[in-house]
Short mmCIF file of C-alpha atoms in Angstrom, two decimals:
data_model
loop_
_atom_site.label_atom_id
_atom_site.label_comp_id
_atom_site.label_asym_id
_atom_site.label_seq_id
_atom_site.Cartn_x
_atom_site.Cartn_y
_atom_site.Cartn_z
CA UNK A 648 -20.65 -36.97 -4.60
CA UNK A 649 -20.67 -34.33 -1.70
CA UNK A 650 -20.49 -30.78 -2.49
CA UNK A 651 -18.67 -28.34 -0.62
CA UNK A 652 -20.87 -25.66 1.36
CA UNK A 653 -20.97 -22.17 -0.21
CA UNK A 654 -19.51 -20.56 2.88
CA UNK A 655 -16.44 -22.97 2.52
CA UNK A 656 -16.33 -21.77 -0.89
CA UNK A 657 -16.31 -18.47 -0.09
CA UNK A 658 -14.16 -18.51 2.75
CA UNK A 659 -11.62 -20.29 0.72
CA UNK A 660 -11.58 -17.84 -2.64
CA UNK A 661 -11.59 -14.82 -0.19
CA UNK A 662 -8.57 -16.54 1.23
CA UNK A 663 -7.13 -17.11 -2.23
CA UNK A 664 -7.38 -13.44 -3.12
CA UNK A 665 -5.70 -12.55 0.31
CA UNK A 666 -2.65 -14.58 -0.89
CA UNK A 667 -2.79 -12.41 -3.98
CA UNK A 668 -3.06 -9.10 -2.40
CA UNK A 669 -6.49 -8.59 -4.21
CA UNK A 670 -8.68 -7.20 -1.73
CA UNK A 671 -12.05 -8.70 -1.52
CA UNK A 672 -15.06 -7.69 0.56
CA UNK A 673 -18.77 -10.02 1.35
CA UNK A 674 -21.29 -7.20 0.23
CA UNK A 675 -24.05 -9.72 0.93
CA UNK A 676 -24.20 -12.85 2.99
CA UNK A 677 -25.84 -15.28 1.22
CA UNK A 678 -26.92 -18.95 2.43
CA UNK A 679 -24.03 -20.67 3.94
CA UNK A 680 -24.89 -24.59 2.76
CA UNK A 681 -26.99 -23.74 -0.44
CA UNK A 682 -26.41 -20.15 -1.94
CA UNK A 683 -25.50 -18.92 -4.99
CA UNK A 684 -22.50 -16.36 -5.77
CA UNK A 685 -22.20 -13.37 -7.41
CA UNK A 686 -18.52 -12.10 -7.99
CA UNK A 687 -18.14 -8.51 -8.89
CA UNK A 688 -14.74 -6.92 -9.89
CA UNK A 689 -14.59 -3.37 -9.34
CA UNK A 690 -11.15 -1.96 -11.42
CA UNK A 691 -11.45 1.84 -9.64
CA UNK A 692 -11.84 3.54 -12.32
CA UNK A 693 -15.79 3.67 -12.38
CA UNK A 694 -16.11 0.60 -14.38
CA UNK A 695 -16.54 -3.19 -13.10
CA UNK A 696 -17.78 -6.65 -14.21
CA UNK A 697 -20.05 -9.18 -12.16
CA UNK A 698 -19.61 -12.61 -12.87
CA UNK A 699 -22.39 -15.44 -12.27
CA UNK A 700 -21.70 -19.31 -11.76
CA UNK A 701 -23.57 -21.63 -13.76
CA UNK A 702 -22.85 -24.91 -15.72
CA UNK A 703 -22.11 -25.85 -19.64
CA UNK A 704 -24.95 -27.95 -20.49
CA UNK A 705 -22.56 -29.33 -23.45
CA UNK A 706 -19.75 -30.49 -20.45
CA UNK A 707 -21.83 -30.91 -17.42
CA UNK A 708 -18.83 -28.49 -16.07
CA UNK A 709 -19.09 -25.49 -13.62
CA UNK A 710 -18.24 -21.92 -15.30
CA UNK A 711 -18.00 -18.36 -14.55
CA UNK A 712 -20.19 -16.39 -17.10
CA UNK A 713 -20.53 -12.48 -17.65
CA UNK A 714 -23.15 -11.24 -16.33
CA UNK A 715 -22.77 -7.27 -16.81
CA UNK A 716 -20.33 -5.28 -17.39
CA UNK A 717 -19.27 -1.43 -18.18
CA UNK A 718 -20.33 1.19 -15.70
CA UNK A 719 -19.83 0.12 -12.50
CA UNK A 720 -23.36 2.15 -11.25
CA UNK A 721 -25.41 -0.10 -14.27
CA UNK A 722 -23.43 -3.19 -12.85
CA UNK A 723 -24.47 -2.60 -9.24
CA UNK A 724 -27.86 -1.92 -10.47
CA UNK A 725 -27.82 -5.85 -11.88
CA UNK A 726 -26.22 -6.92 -9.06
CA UNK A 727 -29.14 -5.63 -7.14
CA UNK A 728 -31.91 -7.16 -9.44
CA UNK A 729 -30.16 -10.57 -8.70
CA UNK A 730 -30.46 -10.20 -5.06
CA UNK A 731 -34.20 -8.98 -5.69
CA UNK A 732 -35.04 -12.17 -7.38
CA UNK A 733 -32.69 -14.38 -4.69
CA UNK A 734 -32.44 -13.38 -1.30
CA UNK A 735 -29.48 -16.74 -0.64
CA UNK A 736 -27.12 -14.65 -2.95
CA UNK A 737 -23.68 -13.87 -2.17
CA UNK A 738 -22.11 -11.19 -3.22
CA UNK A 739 -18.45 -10.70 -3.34
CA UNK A 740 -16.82 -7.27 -4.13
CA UNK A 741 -13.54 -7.48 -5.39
CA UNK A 742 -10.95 -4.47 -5.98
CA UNK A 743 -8.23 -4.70 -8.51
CA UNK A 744 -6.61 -2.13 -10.77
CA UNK A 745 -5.38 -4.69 -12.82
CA UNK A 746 -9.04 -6.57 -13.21
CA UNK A 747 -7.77 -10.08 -11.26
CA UNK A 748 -10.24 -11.78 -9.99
CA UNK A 749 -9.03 -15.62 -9.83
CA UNK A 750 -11.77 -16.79 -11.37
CA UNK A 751 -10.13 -18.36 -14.15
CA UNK A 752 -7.86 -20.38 -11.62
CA UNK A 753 -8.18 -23.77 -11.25
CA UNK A 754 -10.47 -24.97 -8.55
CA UNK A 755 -12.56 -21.73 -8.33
CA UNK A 756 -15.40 -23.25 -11.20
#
C-alpha cells in the first residue's frame, strides 16, 4: 500500500487548519518523503502540548499520543530533545486559544 509523503501530509493539515482559522506555523522542516512529525499546540497563555505520531500495537492503527505538556518553556525544551535525537523531524507550531488542533479529525492519524 503506498504511503503518502510527509510533506503532503503536512501541506495538507496546515491547509486544514487554514480552513479553520487556526493558525499554524513549520518551526522545523523535517524530511519531505520519510520524516516524522511533531505537533505542538501553543494556547497563549504560557502553556502548550506537543503531540507525537505513533501506532497502537493492539490495532495496527496510527495515533496521536501526548508527548508533554504544561509549561510551554518545559514543552519546547522536549520538543528540542526530539529534534536532538532526529534531525528528519517536523515540527508544527500551532496557535489556538481554544486548544484546537485537528488532530482528533478524521484523516489526520
Amino acid at each position: 500500500m503506498a504511503r503518502l509523503t510527509t510533506r503532503f501530509w503536512v501541506d495538507a493539515y496546515l491547509a486544514r487548519l487554514g480552513f479553520a482559522n487556526i493558525p499554524a506555523y513549520v518551526v522545523a522542516h523535517g524530511d519531505d518523503h520519510a520524516g516524522a512529525v511533531l505537533v505542538k499546540l501553543a494556547t497563549l497563555d504560557g502553556r502548550a502540548v506537543a503531540f507525537t505520531r505513533g501506532f497502537d500495537l493492539m490495532s495496527g492503527e496510527r495515533k496521536w499520543t501526548e508527548l508533554a505538556s504544561g509549561d510551554e518553556r518545559e514543552v519546547d525544551a522536549s520538543v528540542a530533545k526530539q529534534r536532538s535525537f532526529d534531525p528528519d523531524l517536523w515540527v508544527i507550531e500551532v496557535e489556538d486559544r481554544a486548544g484546537r488542533h485537528l488532530l482528533d479529525e478524521d484523516g489526520l492519524a
